[in-house]
């Protein structure tokens, strides 16, 4: 057992209101620079939709992640979908699988000065859009949230790669105006356990930090071969066209190291985000990534260790993991949601990068109770609850769709999770509104594999958590870590340990 | 001192010395500045035609020059049969033309595509022009002064070795035609520009990728044993 620690984030999709505050907090803090305008280290997508960059999940096209290779006698293995080692060198000069700016959008601003400088006229002056690359006027064809709230549904939502396996009937229903349904999905870098970007970098400039699992680009070593951009199946490494270096979400490690949660999580209006420590067994990574699709979820969950197990704690201590981190892992909200209550999953485990950010899948709108294939709105509340509880296959957001996102296509896994969330909801409604928990409710809890105590705990952490309950941040002890490299006192009064040269293009 | 000595026995040291020192300085103190500065994100269609032909053409031709310098016997042995000599010469010229066409495309792209012009620096143009001079003179030489692969080993291999072993002897170059001298001098200009431009990315060609482990995990601090 090789115990390591990981900082993870969890997104409770039921609570996301799609306000994009997270994206703006991130942009203002990190990517409001020349060459980084089109980068959205945090973005919020409307689902169904094609996401950002457009159709990023289409790995036939973008060649991200790892592919599974059945062993036939030999042990099963995985290989990068993008390239072999020699193939990478052959594609240095031109990489056909790299997304181009058209897959994102050409960043633009407006010539606001025109509003002030326009000569007197009978017409209102306008500020024309100009490109932030060339400074010339441009026709805006796309933007970072072009399909927000299903804008242009039949162009975007229809082309969502997760529609695979949905019957035509269901697909058609998804587009009907009075039945249309969507949810929001915020995305940051998943800081994977088996990152494809790290594996694909010819210069070896990307690495995973051992202290907390954050995946970082060492821009001093980056030579702009851009393989990481293509290899990341989540398209969360971006190429800065101005400095000629790759950049990505850094999980706000400078904030984490000073005891603050990442900017996106900190600013989240819906309070959907949780931060916590997970312990995992690094020895199990290779075998967990190289299993057939149907075993992926279980194998992945097996790599996460129980932080209260004395054997795990001992192994963690032996690996030099700080007691404060182990304590944080024991209190981790992520561990509770993902392992104890089993209602959170990472996104697209089939990419086999072993993403470490977790999602609680969203429920469909309550009004989608179905009878005989028709929408029934006249149901009483209790009926409606149970109707959905027992007829999840008729939920407006198809189970198959959620399964394609979170459980490698396995609908049972999603059904189990949603039923548990519904059961908690029914139970809490009986308890707080009706003040009467009837047998049917207890029966529903049991069927969903949970208990009144657990339901209460899930409810509390879902709806009423305080900030320290949502963000259980471990002590980083940077002051001690830095001492092993340099003497902090000798740097007193200086400008810090970071850049002392401006990061300019080719200089 | 005559011009020949100045340009081909003294200037080489100025150029190569500058290239070495500045490259070392840059790698240690300004590593952020070293990048191939790819612009594929901004424009990919012309890059496809320009970059592949230019880079591969030049890589192979460069390898040919290096072989002639460091393993001259291999070239001479190969050239013993006239057919093989023709083959080598034709391949060389072919590759040269292929690379040059690619280079013209890249230059044209840099001038005429708005997005690419927006990220171009004056140094980018210096590099493009120097490379173009080098390739055009190379093609002219190989077609006007035939069988370069043979006479190269007689004239340039000893010359380059004289430079590399710090016993410069530029005499063999004195009787050569202007265009060949230009080709050589232009090389030293490129060496001068090397460390100050994006050319420096040549030495970062990532051969190590063939050998490194797939995953890289870096710990800032070693195991702390004193923790409670
Ligand atoms: S800030 Fe929170 S609620 Fe708003 S879009 Fe982002 S994740 Fe959703």
XYZ file of C-alpha atoms and ligand atoms in Angstrom:
743
model
C 0.000 0.000 0.000
C 1.468 3.318 -1.105
C -0.761 5.919 0.527
C -0.863 9.382 -0.982
C -3.055 12.402 -0.375
C -5.208 14.335 -2.782
C -7.129 17.589 -2.622
C -10.450 17.088 -4.320
C -13.470 19.167 -5.084
C -17.043 17.992 -5.226
C -19.850 19.603 -7.193
C -23.415 19.095 -6.051
C -25.104 19.569 -9.400
C -28.573 19.868 -7.906
C -27.519 23.109 -6.321
C -25.810 24.804 -9.264
C -27.813 27.786 -10.461
C -25.649 28.433 -13.509
C -24.690 31.929 -12.458
C -21.073 31.661 -13.710
C -19.754 33.494 -10.674
C -17.156 30.761 -10.323
C -15.904 31.319 -13.879
C -15.623 35.034 -13.334
C -13.799 34.659 -10.024
C -11.324 32.370 -11.740
C -10.942 34.583 -14.779
C -10.333 37.697 -12.726
C -7.772 35.945 -10.610
C -5.810 33.921 -13.169
C -6.614 34.322 -16.843
C -7.292 37.992 -17.386
C -4.123 38.335 -19.454
C -3.063 38.581 -23.052
C -3.083 35.133 -24.637
C -5.244 33.726 -21.851
C -8.498 35.451 -22.754
C -10.048 32.333 -24.240
C -9.012 30.140 -21.313
C -11.754 29.171 -18.909
C -9.998 27.122 -16.261
C -13.425 26.978 -14.669
C -16.404 26.918 -16.984
C -20.063 26.101 -16.503
C -21.774 24.166 -19.255
C -25.452 23.730 -19.961
C -26.284 20.054 -20.341
C -27.359 18.578 -22.700
C -24.999 20.658 -24.767
C -21.673 20.485 -26.517
C -19.657 22.161 -23.780
C -16.460 24.119 -24.079
C -14.500 23.729 -26.266
C -17.284 22.583 -28.560
C -17.711 18.810 -28.424
C -14.778 18.240 -26.123
C -16.146 14.819 -25.225
C -15.837 13.592 -28.789
C -12.632 11.606 -28.369
C -12.918 10.084 -31.824
C -12.146 13.580 -32.967
C -9.908 14.991 -30.243
C -8.086 11.802 -29.212
C -7.946 12.606 -25.509
C -7.386 10.185 -22.642
C -6.314 6.558 -22.605
C -7.693 3.639 -24.498
C -8.155 0.177 -23.140
C -6.277 -2.686 -24.710
C -7.548 -6.101 -23.978
C -4.670 -8.408 -23.142
C -5.873 -11.757 -24.578
C -3.722 -13.762 -22.228
C -1.361 -10.926 -21.405
C -2.506 -8.496 -18.701
C -4.895 -5.834 -19.971
C -3.222 -2.495 -20.616
C -3.930 1.084 -21.543
C -2.256 3.405 -24.021
C -2.592 7.064 -24.870
C -5.190 7.571 -27.531
C -3.177 10.483 -28.907
C 0.178 8.969 -29.735
C 2.930 6.487 -29.085
C 6.264 7.815 -27.904
C 7.757 7.893 -31.391
C 4.465 9.121 -32.812
C 4.682 12.156 -30.551
C 8.067 13.117 -31.960
C 6.790 12.621 -35.501
C 3.916 15.020 -34.825
C 5.945 17.789 -33.207
C 5.827 20.076 -36.222
C 2.136 19.800 -36.783
C -0.357 18.023 -34.607
C -3.560 17.149 -36.463
C -5.419 16.419 -33.221
C -4.859 19.788 -31.620
C -7.981 21.920 -31.272
C -7.749 25.262 -33.028
C -9.078 28.600 -31.873
C -12.274 27.892 -33.831
C -13.059 25.040 -31.432
C -13.001 27.633 -28.642
C -13.747 31.125 -29.911
C -11.780 34.141 -30.981
C -11.613 36.340 -27.892
C -13.217 39.719 -28.452
C -13.826 43.038 -26.810
C -15.607 46.148 -28.003
C -14.201 49.455 -29.171
C -15.831 51.407 -26.372
C -13.961 54.580 -27.203
C -16.136 54.879 -30.311
C -19.078 55.658 -28.039
C -17.343 58.767 -26.787
C -15.498 59.861 -29.876
C -18.247 59.435 -32.459
C -19.129 62.690 -34.230
C -22.580 64.118 -33.593
C -25.125 62.209 -35.573
C -28.780 61.354 -35.692
C -27.923 57.705 -35.005
C -26.707 56.212 -31.745
C -23.017 55.363 -31.959
C -22.126 51.700 -31.543
C -19.081 50.006 -30.110
C -18.024 47.450 -32.688
C -16.533 44.133 -31.618
C -12.807 43.701 -32.178
C -10.612 40.639 -31.878
C -8.333 40.483 -28.866
C -5.771 38.653 -30.965
C -5.476 40.975 -33.939
C -7.248 44.091 -32.659
C -9.264 44.172 -35.876
C -13.054 44.202 -36.187
C -14.518 40.743 -36.222
C -17.816 39.028 -36.651
C -18.520 37.214 -33.383
C -19.341 33.628 -34.219
C -18.970 31.933 -30.903
C -18.256 32.576 -27.262
C -17.458 30.726 -24.070
C -21.115 30.023 -23.268
C -22.672 30.140 -26.658
C -25.206 27.437 -25.832
C -25.987 28.673 -22.320
C -29.475 27.682 -21.136
C -29.932 25.654 -24.288
C -29.350 28.603 -26.613
C -29.340 27.122 -30.098
C -30.483 23.753 -28.781
C -30.938 22.062 -32.074
C -27.424 23.031 -33.029
C -25.702 22.330 -29.743
C -27.740 20.152 -27.407
C -28.479 17.792 -30.273
C -24.777 17.277 -30.859
C -23.978 16.367 -27.273
C -21.713 13.293 -27.456
C -23.468 11.860 -24.369
C -26.568 11.202 -26.426
C -24.928 7.950 -27.451
C -27.213 5.032 -26.652
C -30.349 7.143 -26.293
C -33.301 5.989 -28.352
C -34.546 8.336 -31.060
C -37.765 8.714 -29.143
C -35.977 9.955 -26.040
C -33.794 12.236 -28.109
C -36.846 13.754 -29.774
C -38.513 14.209 -26.387
C -35.450 16.071 -25.142
C -36.062 18.679 -27.791
C -39.769 19.208 -27.253
C -40.297 22.686 -25.974
C -42.686 21.837 -23.153
C -40.538 18.949 -21.955
C -37.159 20.472 -22.462
C -34.804 20.007 -19.552
C -31.286 21.020 -18.708
C -28.875 21.308 -15.861
C -25.565 22.993 -15.317
C -22.225 21.320 -15.073
C -19.280 23.359 -13.804
C -15.904 21.963 -14.809
C -12.346 22.574 -13.695
C -9.218 20.513 -14.254
C -9.843 17.095 -12.726
C -6.283 16.738 -11.399
C -6.395 13.103 -12.447
C -4.562 10.217 -10.815
C -3.443 8.945 -14.213
C -3.192 12.208 -16.137
C -2.950 11.942 -19.909
C -1.460 15.430 -20.201
C 1.515 14.450 -18.040
C 2.039 11.288 -20.040
C 1.800 13.096 -23.367
C 4.244 15.935 -22.689
C 7.414 15.362 -24.729
C 9.392 17.744 -22.509
C 8.151 16.240 -19.264
C 7.077 19.711 -18.188
C 3.813 18.653 -16.521
C 3.799 16.873 -13.212
C 1.606 15.906 -10.327
C 2.500 17.362 -6.960
C 2.973 14.664 -4.380
C 1.766 16.881 -1.512
C -1.780 17.330 -2.732
C -2.094 15.821 -6.197
C -2.400 19.123 -8.052
C -1.316 18.754 -11.681
C 0.885 21.644 -12.751
C 2.701 22.825 -15.868
C 6.256 23.886 -15.212
C 6.303 26.720 -17.697
C 10.057 26.965 -17.514
C 10.257 23.537 -19.135
C 7.304 23.898 -21.490
C 8.440 24.161 -25.132
C 5.028 24.592 -26.739
C 4.762 21.113 -28.275
C 1.081 21.323 -27.144
C 0.569 17.577 -26.779
C -1.040 18.133 -23.368
C -3.809 20.188 -24.944
C -4.681 17.362 -27.280
C -4.174 14.539 -24.769
C -6.340 15.947 -21.976
C -9.753 14.375 -22.591
C -11.428 17.169 -20.629
C -9.640 19.832 -22.706
C -8.542 21.617 -19.572
C -5.013 22.450 -20.646
C -4.887 25.584 -22.731
C -2.144 26.957 -24.921
C -1.255 30.592 -24.381
C -0.704 31.880 -27.910
C 1.095 34.935 -26.592
C 3.720 33.480 -24.259
C 4.003 30.160 -26.100
C 3.382 28.114 -22.953
C 0.614 25.798 -21.796
C -1.505 26.736 -18.832
C -4.137 25.059 -16.769
C -6.196 25.188 -13.584
C -3.848 25.119 -10.608
C -6.605 24.375 -8.077
C -5.672 27.777 -6.634
C -2.763 26.138 -4.831
C -1.453 29.481 -3.569
C -4.812 29.915 -1.844
C -4.891 26.345 -0.566
C -1.425 26.773 0.878
C -2.613 29.757 2.842
C -5.715 28.025 4.156
C -8.226 29.417 1.660
C -10.472 27.457 -0.642
C -10.020 27.874 -4.417
C -11.546 31.058 -5.816
C -14.282 29.237 -7.744
C -15.377 27.305 -4.672
C -15.062 30.299 -2.395
C -17.238 32.477 -4.598
C -19.810 29.826 -5.497
C -23.238 31.362 -5.088
C -25.123 28.090 -4.991
C -22.632 26.762 -2.431
C -22.478 23.636 -4.495
C -18.764 23.085 -4.023
C -16.997 21.086 -1.347
C -13.263 20.688 -0.811
C -11.623 17.872 1.027
C -8.718 15.469 1.291
C -8.808 11.917 -0.016
C -6.294 9.185 0.699
C -5.563 6.840 -2.161
C -3.359 3.888 -2.893
C -0.937 4.817 -5.648
C -0.023 1.156 -6.166
C -3.541 0.417 -7.336
C -3.629 3.093 -10.044
C -2.229 1.036 -12.935
C -4.565 -1.876 -12.348
C -7.582 0.355 -11.722
C -7.097 2.174 -15.022
C -6.657 -1.002 -17.041
C -9.963 -2.748 -16.438
C -12.859 -3.151 -18.858
C -15.511 -0.437 -18.903
C -18.041 -2.180 -16.692
C -15.543 -2.528 -13.830
C -14.140 0.989 -13.986
C -16.297 2.655 -11.333
C -15.732 -0.066 -8.754
C -11.994 -0.257 -9.470
C -11.661 3.498 -9.180
C -13.559 3.666 -5.889
C -11.306 0.900 -4.576
C -8.226 3.073 -4.950
C -9.704 5.513 -2.425
C -8.804 4.429 1.083
C -10.690 4.626 4.358
C -8.916 7.328 6.389
C -10.217 5.886 9.658
C -8.803 2.426 9.044
C -5.802 2.086 11.415
C -3.823 0.181 8.784
C -4.329 3.010 6.277
C -3.394 5.624 8.863
C -0.230 3.722 9.752
C 0.724 3.374 6.099
C 0.022 7.055 5.543
C 2.200 8.027 8.495
C 4.925 5.742 7.181
C 4.714 7.597 3.879
C 5.371 10.851 5.689
C 1.842 12.191 5.546
C 1.228 14.837 8.138
C -1.195 14.082 10.972
C -3.160 17.227 10.112
C -3.789 15.875 6.633
C -4.990 12.552 7.948
C -7.361 14.375 10.278
C -8.604 16.435 7.312
C -9.108 13.239 5.313
C -11.201 11.799 8.144
C -13.423 14.880 8.116
C -13.482 15.145 4.352
C -16.918 15.903 2.878
C -15.744 14.362 -0.389
C -15.006 11.080 1.295
C -18.453 11.062 2.864
C -20.307 11.798 -0.354
C -18.252 9.524 -2.566
C -17.321 6.567 -0.398
C -19.574 6.476 2.653
C -22.839 7.558 1.088
C -21.813 6.564 -2.427
C -23.711 9.303 -4.196
C -20.837 11.078 -5.963
C -18.861 10.020 -9.019
C -16.134 11.568 -11.160
C -16.822 12.660 -14.710
C -16.172 10.223 -17.569
C -14.127 7.518 -15.896
C -13.972 5.802 -19.275
C -11.217 8.206 -20.265
C -9.142 6.245 -17.746
C -7.321 9.287 -16.465
C -8.985 8.668 -13.070
C -10.414 12.113 -12.520
C -10.381 13.272 -8.905
C -13.142 15.869 -8.946
C -16.552 14.487 -8.005
C -20.123 15.184 -9.015
C -23.448 14.434 -7.416
C -25.750 13.855 -10.394
C -28.738 16.168 -10.658
C -32.377 15.231 -10.207
C -34.837 16.053 -12.939
C -37.457 18.689 -12.336
C -40.162 17.514 -9.949
C -42.939 18.194 -12.408
C -41.819 15.470 -14.738
C -43.887 12.780 -13.059
C -45.126 10.512 -15.791
C -48.171 8.329 -16.203
C -48.945 6.357 -19.349
C -46.309 8.335 -21.115
C -48.048 11.629 -20.339
C -47.068 14.438 -18.060
C -49.177 14.491 -14.921
C -49.181 17.723 -13.045
C -52.271 17.127 -10.959
C -50.544 14.747 -8.572
C -50.480 15.389 -4.851
C -47.056 16.062 -3.449
C -46.613 12.671 -1.776
C -47.703 10.876 -4.897
C -45.360 12.879 -6.988
C -42.464 11.962 -4.760
C -43.099 8.292 -4.912
C -43.982 8.416 -8.553
C -40.506 9.678 -9.344
C -38.892 7.426 -6.803
C -40.354 4.406 -8.511
C -40.258 5.609 -12.084
C -36.830 7.074 -12.484
C -36.556 5.563 -15.922
C -39.175 8.117 -16.932
C -37.363 11.083 -15.444
C -37.047 13.973 -17.817
C -33.294 13.860 -17.839
C -32.719 10.355 -19.211
C -30.807 8.053 -16.875
C -28.773 6.901 -19.822
C -27.635 10.435 -20.394
C -26.420 10.842 -16.808
C -24.889 7.386 -16.978
C -22.877 8.412 -20.030
C -21.526 11.340 -18.038
C -20.813 9.780 -14.679
C -20.972 6.004 -14.612
C -19.477 4.763 -17.883
C -22.950 4.149 -19.264
C -24.222 2.058 -16.352
C -27.785 3.191 -15.620
C -28.105 1.112 -12.458
C -25.384 3.095 -10.736
C -27.163 6.346 -11.515
C -30.549 4.944 -10.556
C -29.182 3.865 -7.183
C -27.749 7.336 -6.546
C -30.840 9.239 -7.625
C -33.110 6.981 -5.609
C -31.066 7.657 -2.537
C -31.233 11.388 -3.079
C -34.991 11.154 -3.649
C -35.420 9.047 -0.542
C -33.588 11.638 1.526
C -35.808 14.305 0.062
C -39.026 12.425 0.793
C -37.869 11.595 4.284
C -36.963 15.159 5.133
C -40.213 16.481 3.730
C -42.205 14.077 5.883
C -40.155 15.041 8.848
C -40.136 18.802 8.549
C -43.358 19.584 6.654
C -45.745 16.767 7.502
C -44.178 16.014 10.894
C -45.136 12.427 10.261
C -42.796 9.758 8.973
C -45.016 7.021 7.656
C -44.147 3.438 6.916
C -43.989 4.049 3.180
C -41.265 6.605 3.731
C -39.201 4.286 5.871
C -39.760 1.635 3.263
C -38.451 3.996 0.590
C -35.354 4.717 2.655
C -34.708 1.026 3.054
C -35.235 0.405 -0.641
C -32.760 3.137 -1.447
C -30.254 1.480 0.838
C -30.129 4.166 3.455
C -31.325 4.824 6.993
C -32.953 7.769 8.787
C -29.623 8.679 10.398
C -27.753 8.612 7.112
C -30.536 10.519 5.375
C -30.308 13.178 8.049
C -26.537 13.408 7.645
C -26.786 13.660 3.857
C -29.423 16.339 4.246
C -27.328 18.343 6.679
C -24.189 18.292 4.565
C -26.186 19.023 1.431
C -28.262 21.942 2.565
C -26.942 23.348 5.827
C -23.160 23.034 5.832
C -21.116 25.835 7.297
C -18.077 27.079 5.433
C -15.645 24.971 7.506
C -17.837 21.936 6.865
C -17.821 22.519 3.141
C -14.138 23.283 2.916
C -12.121 20.981 5.114
C -8.679 22.283 4.282
C -5.568 20.568 5.589
C -2.567 22.407 7.025
C -0.013 22.729 4.219
C 2.879 23.728 6.457
C 4.428 25.722 3.659
C 6.646 27.482 6.116
C 8.296 24.159 6.907
C 8.333 22.930 3.333
C 10.049 26.034 2.043
C 12.686 25.838 4.750
C 14.051 22.679 3.182
C 14.847 24.683 0.052
C 15.736 28.141 1.267
C 15.843 30.294 4.321
C 12.664 32.376 4.448
C 14.274 34.943 6.733
C 16.949 35.759 4.198
C 14.180 36.697 1.761
C 12.477 39.087 4.150
C 11.377 42.257 2.435
C 11.752 40.809 -1.056
C 9.043 40.508 -3.657
C 8.349 36.824 -3.037
C 9.513 33.538 -4.442
C 7.711 33.705 -7.773
C 8.561 35.333 -11.057
C 11.074 38.058 -10.910
C 11.005 38.320 -14.673
C 7.822 39.212 -16.502
C 6.558 36.186 -18.453
C 6.920 37.643 -21.929
C 6.844 35.961 -25.297
C 10.166 34.391 -26.198
C 12.257 36.671 -24.026
C 44.648 40.200 -41.775
C 42.499 39.525 -44.817
C 38.743 39.275 -45.124
C 38.819 35.557 -45.513
C 40.498 35.071 -42.158
C 38.255 37.622 -40.504
C 35.008 36.116 -41.761
C 35.841 32.444 -41.641
C 38.458 32.057 -38.964
C 37.665 34.774 -36.429
C 33.984 35.560 -36.813
C 33.064 31.885 -36.343
C 34.421 32.038 -32.826
C 32.536 35.216 -32.061
C 29.323 33.640 -33.350
C 29.717 30.205 -31.807
C 30.936 31.624 -28.528
C 27.959 33.985 -28.325
C 25.587 31.182 -29.196
C 26.982 28.905 -26.508
C 27.246 31.424 -23.707
C 23.878 33.065 -24.302
C 22.136 29.720 -24.706
C 23.548 28.504 -21.425
C 22.588 31.762 -19.754
C 19.091 31.554 -21.190
C 18.572 27.947 -20.159
C 19.575 28.696 -16.594
C 18.297 32.187 -15.948
C 15.499 32.704 -18.460
C 14.096 29.238 -19.127
C 10.611 30.678 -19.561
C 11.818 32.326 -22.744
C 12.672 29.043 -24.450
C 9.762 27.865 -26.523
C 9.026 26.822 -30.064
C 6.276 29.509 -29.952
C 3.897 27.380 -31.949
C 1.081 29.244 -33.672
C -0.957 26.223 -34.692
C -3.759 27.300 -32.377
C -4.208 30.487 -34.369
C -3.792 29.162 -37.899
C -3.422 25.550 -38.932
C -4.073 25.149 -42.648
C -1.011 26.891 -44.005
C 1.056 25.715 -41.098
C 0.320 22.153 -42.125
C 1.810 22.644 -45.576
C 4.593 24.958 -44.471
C 5.764 23.548 -41.181
C 5.918 19.862 -42.000
C 7.869 20.284 -45.236
C 10.173 22.922 -43.811
C 10.967 21.153 -40.565
C 11.419 17.658 -41.930
C 13.352 18.862 -44.955
C 15.706 20.881 -42.819
C 16.076 18.218 -40.143
C 17.193 15.646 -42.707
C 19.498 18.027 -44.553
C 21.049 19.104 -41.276
C 21.602 15.475 -40.404
C 23.316 15.075 -43.798
C 25.692 17.977 -43.107
C 26.511 16.563 -39.696
C 27.192 13.131 -41.130
C 29.581 14.640 -43.685
C 31.409 16.444 -40.902
C 31.611 13.732 -38.318
C 31.541 10.585 -40.434
C 32.996 11.696 -43.797
C 34.093 8.167 -44.694
C 30.516 6.970 -44.673
C 29.582 9.507 -47.346
C 32.618 8.724 -49.462
C 31.975 5.019 -49.277
C 28.371 5.527 -50.268
C 29.370 7.741 -53.182
C 31.739 5.145 -54.662
C 29.092 3.963 -57.073
C 27.952 6.826 -59.348
C 24.349 5.721 -59.145
C 24.361 6.108 -55.394
C 26.020 9.491 -55.718
C 23.249 10.669 -58.059
C 20.662 9.318 -55.689
C 22.143 11.189 -52.745
C 22.480 14.440 -54.691
C 18.960 14.288 -56.082
C 17.510 13.494 -52.674
C 19.418 16.393 -51.199
C 18.218 18.876 -53.786
C 14.699 17.511 -53.578
C 14.590 17.887 -49.836
C 16.088 21.359 -50.131
C 13.430 22.491 -52.568
C 10.687 20.891 -50.473
C 11.910 22.675 -47.351
C 12.320 25.964 -49.182
C 8.810 25.862 -50.536
C 7.626 25.241 -46.997
C 9.687 28.158 -45.795
C 8.148 30.481 -48.392
C 4.715 29.383 -47.221
C 5.622 30.093 -43.624
C 6.980 33.510 -44.526
C 3.906 34.299 -46.580
C 1.692 33.115 -43.722
C 3.508 35.282 -41.236
C 3.048 38.340 -43.395
C -0.487 37.852 -44.608
C -2.438 36.053 -41.882
C -3.629 38.686 -39.412
C -3.519 36.476 -36.374
C 0.021 35.344 -37.102
C 1.254 38.840 -37.802
C -0.161 39.863 -34.449
C 2.161 37.449 -32.655
C 5.237 38.091 -34.809
C 8.299 39.861 -33.485
C 11.030 41.496 -35.595
C 13.336 38.661 -34.565
C 10.918 36.161 -36.143
C 11.469 37.876 -39.488
C 15.234 37.987 -39.024
C 15.192 34.251 -38.427
C 12.957 33.617 -41.418
C 15.165 35.650 -43.755
C 18.389 34.054 -42.520
C 16.917 30.591 -42.945
C 15.660 31.436 -46.381
C 19.080 32.741 -47.493
C 20.661 29.601 -46.166
C 18.299 27.322 -48.036
C 18.261 29.210 -51.319
C 22.050 29.437 -51.450
C 22.187 25.745 -50.540
C 19.994 24.801 -53.457
C 21.973 27.007 -55.860
C 25.244 25.503 -54.695
C 24.062 21.955 -55.003
C 22.800 22.512 -58.523
C 25.664 24.717 -59.896
C 28.595 23.125 -58.131
C 27.664 19.509 -58.517
C 28.616 16.562 -56.329
C 28.773 18.621 -53.190
C 28.494 15.520 -51.064
C 31.931 14.553 -52.356
C 33.811 17.845 -52.365
C 32.271 18.854 -49.037
C 34.277 16.175 -47.277
C 37.450 17.409 -48.978
C 37.032 21.080 -48.140
C 34.588 21.578 -45.342
C 35.201 18.581 -43.140
C 38.840 19.637 -42.498
C 37.747 23.269 -42.215
C 35.039 22.572 -39.628
C 37.427 20.363 -37.697
C 40.024 23.128 -37.729
C 37.461 25.435 -36.168
C 36.270 22.887 -33.643
C 39.806 22.028 -32.545
C 40.763 25.706 -32.157
C 43.334 25.650 -34.987
C 41.358 27.737 -37.423
C 42.446 27.439 -41.006
C 40.241 29.289 -43.447
C 42.622 28.866 -46.381
C 40.585 26.100 -48.106
C 37.697 28.541 -48.384
C 39.642 31.299 -50.124
C 39.237 30.095 -53.715
C 35.556 29.143 -53.331
C 32.874 31.023 -55.265
C 30.965 33.813 -53.593
C 27.723 31.915 -53.199
C 29.365 29.165 -51.163
C 31.027 31.739 -48.955
C 27.681 33.400 -48.458
C 26.167 30.083 -47.434
C 28.889 29.581 -44.828
C 28.844 33.136 -43.558
C 25.075 33.040 -43.308
C 25.432 29.999 -41.100
C 27.497 32.032 -38.659
C 24.910 34.794 -38.735
C 22.316 32.197 -37.849
C 24.499 31.016 -35.007
C 24.603 34.616 -33.788
C 20.816 34.864 -33.985
C 20.329 31.395 -32.513
C 20.500 32.249 -28.855
C 18.541 35.477 -29.209
C 15.595 34.048 -31.089
C 13.162 31.163 -31.155
C 15.808 29.120 -32.996
C 17.035 28.036 -29.596
C 14.167 25.557 -29.466
C 16.216 23.302 -31.769
C 18.304 22.069 -28.850
C 15.227 21.216 -26.848
C 14.139 18.530 -29.289
C 12.517 16.141 -26.811
C 14.399 12.907 -27.432
C 14.067 12.132 -23.733
C 10.411 11.376 -24.317
C 11.386 8.008 -25.732
C 12.728 6.972 -22.361
C 11.001 8.768 -19.539
C 8.314 7.119 -17.382
C 4.759 8.025 -18.390
C 3.849 9.700 -15.136
C 5.806 12.326 -13.209
C 5.131 12.944 -9.534
C 7.257 15.533 -7.764
C 7.438 16.035 -4.024
C 8.614 19.398 -2.814
C 9.805 18.076 0.477
C 11.171 14.730 1.409
C 9.406 12.626 4.000
C 9.095 14.453 7.269
C 9.783 12.047 10.068
C 9.525 14.537 12.905
C 5.778 15.039 12.572
C 3.809 14.095 15.676
S -20.802 29.872 -8.889
Fe -21.606 27.916 -8.106
S -23.817 28.048 -8.499
Fe -22.849 29.633 -9.792
S -22.450 28.572 -11.767
Fe -20.593 28.353 -10.540
S -20.817 26.347 -9.556
Fe -22.883 26.960 -10.265
